[in-house]
XYZ file of C-alpha atoms in Angstrom:
325
model
C 0.263 1.937 29.818
C -0.595 -0.286 27.038
C -4.048 1.377 27.321
C -2.493 4.906 26.205
C -0.219 3.300 23.482
C -3.004 1.854 21.837
C -5.136 5.529 21.758
C -2.241 8.053 21.088
C -2.456 8.058 18.018
C -6.354 9.580 17.814
C -5.550 11.369 20.963
C -2.707 13.380 19.029
C -5.281 13.612 15.870
C -8.144 14.839 17.972
C -5.623 17.637 18.883
C -4.780 18.613 15.538
C -8.023 18.323 14.460
C -9.056 21.102 16.712
C -5.806 22.841 16.405
C -6.699 23.207 12.671
C -10.310 23.807 12.532
C -10.818 26.304 15.865
C -9.901 29.244 12.909
C -13.065 28.132 10.595
C -15.795 25.996 12.029
C -16.285 25.118 15.161
C -15.929 21.463 15.833
C -18.876 20.612 17.742
C -21.804 22.633 17.235
C -23.913 23.598 20.397
C -27.083 21.119 19.593
C -24.756 19.049 20.064
C -23.402 20.489 23.292
C -27.299 20.046 23.997
C -27.255 15.640 22.793
C -24.072 14.759 24.543
C -25.470 16.886 28.593
C -28.254 14.656 27.378
C -26.528 11.604 26.165
C -24.582 11.440 30.382
C -27.318 8.382 31.192
C -26.372 5.866 28.865
C -23.254 3.604 30.219
C -21.329 3.207 26.935
C -21.195 7.769 26.946
C -20.086 7.499 30.344
C -16.853 5.759 30.040
C -13.679 7.835 29.598
C -12.604 8.925 26.880
C -9.292 6.157 26.072
C -12.285 3.784 26.979
C -14.146 4.616 24.375
C -11.314 4.989 21.623
C -10.183 1.607 22.607
C -13.693 0.320 21.582
C -14.109 2.147 18.562
C -11.266 1.077 17.461
C -12.585 -2.852 17.705
C -15.891 -2.190 16.302
C -14.993 0.027 13.656
C -12.017 -0.446 10.451
C -8.391 0.542 11.210
C -5.095 0.183 9.867
C -6.000 -1.152 6.572
C -6.213 -0.268 3.183
C -9.236 1.095 1.795
C -10.404 1.228 -1.560
C -12.371 4.397 -1.992
C -14.608 3.948 -5.329
C -17.833 5.979 -7.222
C -21.155 5.145 -7.528
C -22.606 5.963 -9.950
C -25.208 8.689 -8.607
C -22.498 11.408 -9.072
C -20.081 10.020 -7.077
C -22.134 11.289 -3.785
C -21.860 8.303 -2.165
C -18.131 5.570 -2.310
C -17.796 2.530 -1.904
C -15.479 1.265 0.807
C -13.694 -2.092 0.776
C -10.418 -3.188 2.524
C -8.072 -4.569 0.404
C -7.383 -8.201 0.102
C -3.323 -8.039 -0.522
C -0.863 -8.813 2.094
C 2.843 -7.591 0.475
C 2.451 -4.096 2.404
C 3.732 -0.969 0.316
C 7.136 -1.011 1.658
C 7.821 -4.493 0.649
C 6.447 -3.775 -3.013
C 8.858 -0.562 -2.851
C 11.789 -3.141 -1.679
C 10.791 -5.291 -4.670
C 10.505 -2.789 -7.174
C 13.849 -1.141 -6.117
C 15.785 -4.126 -6.500
C 14.498 -5.743 -9.493
C 17.194 -8.474 -10.908
C 18.971 -6.803 -13.670
C 19.252 -9.558 -15.615
C 15.207 -9.569 -16.308
C 13.421 -8.363 -18.875
C 14.269 -5.015 -19.318
C 11.226 -3.144 -19.374
C 8.923 -5.160 -17.071
C 9.583 -4.922 -12.899
C 9.892 -8.207 -10.088
C 5.784 -7.047 -10.114
C 2.650 -4.565 -11.126
C 0.796 -2.464 -9.165
C -0.016 -4.774 -6.244
C -4.273 -3.677 -5.748
C -4.731 -4.698 -9.664
C -6.568 -7.656 -9.237
C -8.659 -5.437 -6.289
C -9.913 -2.535 -8.972
C -10.292 -5.376 -11.820
C -12.944 -6.662 -9.991
C -14.443 -3.295 -8.316
C -14.712 -1.846 -11.533
C -15.415 1.569 -10.303
C -19.078 0.747 -7.954
C -20.422 -1.169 -11.325
C -21.745 -4.793 -10.626
C -24.605 -5.452 -12.690
C -22.032 -8.139 -14.194
C -22.027 -10.160 -11.398
C -23.170 -12.159 -9.328
C -24.211 -10.254 -5.657
C -22.625 -13.036 -3.464
C -19.719 -12.593 -5.661
C -19.042 -8.549 -4.290
C -16.183 -7.738 -2.808
C -16.646 -7.470 0.977
C -17.143 -3.243 2.036
C -16.764 -1.755 5.257
C -19.222 -1.655 7.677
C -19.032 2.559 9.501
C -22.776 2.284 11.044
C -21.336 2.627 14.328
C -21.185 6.746 13.395
C -24.524 7.051 12.242
C -26.171 5.548 15.677
C -25.922 9.330 17.029
C -24.531 12.380 17.134
C -21.362 11.973 20.311
C -20.106 8.685 18.719
C -19.912 10.426 15.703
C -17.923 13.435 16.263
C -15.567 11.231 19.338
C -15.156 7.809 17.139
C -14.623 9.486 13.441
C -10.798 10.059 13.964
C -10.594 6.037 14.385
C -11.854 5.769 11.199
C -10.586 8.651 9.100
C -7.058 8.674 10.743
C -5.494 4.912 11.299
C -6.583 4.098 7.682
C -4.987 4.112 4.363
C -7.385 5.671 1.963
C -6.694 4.113 -1.286
C -7.919 5.404 -5.069
C -7.345 5.355 -8.744
C -9.264 7.771 -10.392
C -8.852 10.992 -9.823
C -12.754 12.080 -10.393
C -13.271 10.278 -6.852
C -10.279 11.568 -5.087
C -11.393 14.747 -5.752
C -15.650 13.635 -5.372
C -13.969 12.081 -1.888
C -11.945 15.039 -1.244
C -14.854 17.714 -1.814
C -17.330 15.061 0.401
C -15.176 14.725 3.297
C -13.892 18.362 3.664
C -17.283 20.210 3.606
C -19.094 20.886 6.332
C -18.363 22.072 10.200
C -17.090 18.446 10.799
C -13.588 19.127 8.694
C -13.384 15.387 8.453
C -10.314 15.458 5.886
C -7.887 17.038 9.340
C -8.483 14.315 10.050
C -6.949 12.124 6.908
C -3.305 11.098 7.863
C -2.536 8.295 5.006
C -3.182 8.156 1.037
C -2.555 5.729 -1.844
C -2.948 6.468 -4.748
C -2.390 4.068 -8.500
C -2.405 6.163 -10.609
C -2.302 4.860 -14.041
C -1.716 6.787 -17.969
C -2.949 5.584 -20.818
C -3.287 9.060 -22.887
C -2.272 13.276 -22.352
C -5.392 13.830 -20.661
C -4.450 11.688 -17.906
C -1.329 13.348 -17.137
C -3.533 16.473 -16.874
C -5.917 15.181 -14.958
C -4.287 13.599 -12.205
C -1.929 16.229 -11.886
C -5.257 18.464 -10.693
C -5.774 16.079 -8.478
C -2.764 16.070 -7.035
C -2.893 20.281 -6.482
C -6.060 19.715 -4.645
C -5.191 16.772 -2.859
C -2.830 19.339 -1.302
C -5.514 21.428 -0.434
C -7.937 19.083 0.972
C -5.815 17.044 2.865
C -3.275 19.202 4.692
C -2.328 16.892 7.220
C -1.248 13.884 4.750
C 1.605 11.617 7.027
C 1.772 9.164 4.918
C 1.279 8.894 0.350
C 2.436 5.858 -1.312
C 1.625 6.182 -5.432
C 1.953 3.631 -8.306
C 2.431 4.882 -11.430
C 1.283 2.200 -13.771
C 2.793 2.108 -16.593
C 0.078 0.800 -18.761
C 0.149 2.571 -21.653
C 2.130 2.656 -25.407
C 3.766 6.338 -25.293
C 4.732 6.284 -28.710
C 1.664 5.337 -30.206
C 0.445 8.259 -30.757
C -0.151 10.385 -28.408
C 3.259 10.351 -26.982
C 5.753 10.308 -29.542
C 8.968 9.864 -27.759
C 8.179 12.944 -26.014
C 7.715 10.287 -22.597
C 10.701 9.004 -22.165
C 12.519 12.886 -23.041
C 10.278 14.140 -19.954
C 11.764 11.590 -17.326
C 14.686 13.385 -15.669
C 13.796 17.204 -15.807
C 14.957 19.522 -12.833
C 11.870 19.209 -10.417
C 12.189 22.374 -9.152
C 10.515 24.793 -11.254
C 9.135 21.158 -12.324
C 8.954 22.640 -16.147
C 8.606 19.734 -18.776
C 8.620 17.528 -15.729
C 6.582 14.093 -16.302
C 3.312 13.977 -13.998
C 4.559 16.958 -12.521
C 2.192 17.445 -9.850
C 3.107 14.957 -7.596
C 5.937 17.338 -6.629
C 3.138 19.551 -5.205
C 2.958 16.415 -2.139
C 6.148 19.011 -1.409
C 3.854 21.400 0.736
C 2.467 18.667 2.793
C 3.844 17.188 6.276
C 5.471 14.453 4.948
C 7.223 12.042 7.691
C 7.155 9.158 4.139
C 6.303 8.907 0.836
C 6.026 5.339 -2.072
C 7.134 5.759 -5.067
C 6.378 2.511 -7.253
C 6.317 2.546 -11.222
C 4.903 -0.943 -12.422
C 3.959 -2.573 -15.402
C 0.943 -4.125 -16.031
C 1.912 -6.876 -18.641
C 0.625 -7.508 -22.241
C -0.570 -10.670 -23.268
C 2.196 -11.671 -25.008
C 2.484 -15.182 -27.175
C 3.587 -17.841 -24.520
C 5.643 -19.385 -27.195
C 7.447 -16.451 -29.107
C 10.769 -16.952 -30.127
C 13.967 -14.963 -30.129
C 13.240 -13.001 -33.168
C 9.718 -12.431 -31.964
C 11.230 -10.926 -28.374
C 13.091 -8.928 -29.376
C 11.493 -6.993 -31.787
C 9.145 -7.069 -28.546
C 11.475 -5.038 -27.147
C 12.483 -2.715 -29.511
C 8.763 -1.520 -30.088
C 8.769 -1.162 -25.975
C 11.602 0.610 -25.903
C 10.725 3.227 -28.144
C 8.527 4.231 -25.809
C 7.946 3.040 -22.125
C 10.950 3.265 -19.763
C 13.645 0.327 -18.540
C 13.021 -0.772 -15.294
C 16.593 1.292 -14.622
C 14.383 4.716 -15.418
C 11.638 3.911 -13.507
C 14.196 3.552 -10.477
C 15.869 6.248 -11.084
C 12.574 8.535 -11.838
C 11.055 7.234 -8.549
C 13.929 7.782 -6.378
C 14.401 10.968 -8.078
C 10.629 12.145 -7.203
C 11.558 10.982 -3.639
C 14.262 12.597 -2.483
C 12.539 16.123 -4.457
C 9.586 15.892 -2.278
C 10.811 14.439 0.408
C 13.870 17.474 0.357
C 17.190 14.335 0.852
C 19.649 15.368 0.568
C-alpha cells in the first residue's frame, strides 16, 4: 500500500496529461515506441512502472519550491535553483493575516519570504560573484539519458514541484518552452509561485498579460501562491493616489481593479490559492525621532496600503478566485 501511495500523484498526472493532450498531439511518437521496444532488455526499464516512479522520485527533485531564472541568451534556457526558505507558503500567509495591530500600520510582520533567494540569483547573472558562491542548481540530467526515461520521469519533475517566478518575461518564456512540441509538459504542471513586484504602472500591465497567458498555457494548475511585493511609492509620480483608490472594486468586471490579471485565475481548476501582500522595508535611520517617524508614516500613507488594507485585498482576491461565498 505504501508503494501505491507514493506514486499516486504521478500516476494521476499521467492520466490527466493523456486525457488533456489526446486531442492535441500524440503523447508518444512512433520513434519513441520503437526505442521502448529496444530498451526492453534494460534491467531498469523492465521494472514495474510504480517501482520506476519511486526511483525517479528519488533521483529527480520532488516536492520542492524551484526558482526559475532566465539566462542571458534570450531566456531560451533557464536556471533551476532550490529554495532555501524553511517557512511554507501557508505559514507565511498565516503570519501575514495575523500581523499584530499594534505594529507600524504600514509594515507587515514579514516581507517576501523568497526575497533573499531572488536577491542572490540576480536574473542568472553571476559576473560579480565567485563561482564557489553560486547557488546550487538542480540536476535533472536523468531526463537526458534516454527517450523512454524522459517520457516516464518528466511528470515527477513537472507535477510534484512548485515552480517559482519573479519575472513576467521569464514566466512567459518558460510557459512557451514547456508547452511546445508533442511532449506538452505544460499540462503536467500543477503548482506555481509568483513573486509579483510592482514599482511603476508598466509593471502592473506586464504582469496582467503574463497572468492571462498563464491561464491558457498551464490549464491544469491546482495550486497558486502569489506574493505581491509592495516595493513601490505609488505617489511618486506614476500612480498619484490612484493605487489606494483602486484597492477595492467589484472584481466581477475587473474594471479599475488593481492587478486585475489575477482574477483570470478563476478560469483554472484551483483547489488552493495563497495571496500575500508583502513590503520590502526601506533603509530608514535606526534612530529616528518620533516626529521623523510620524512624518514618514504620513508620507507613506499617501501612496501605500495599511496592513488592514493589504489583508482585506488579499482575502477579497482569494474569495473571488476560489468563488468562496
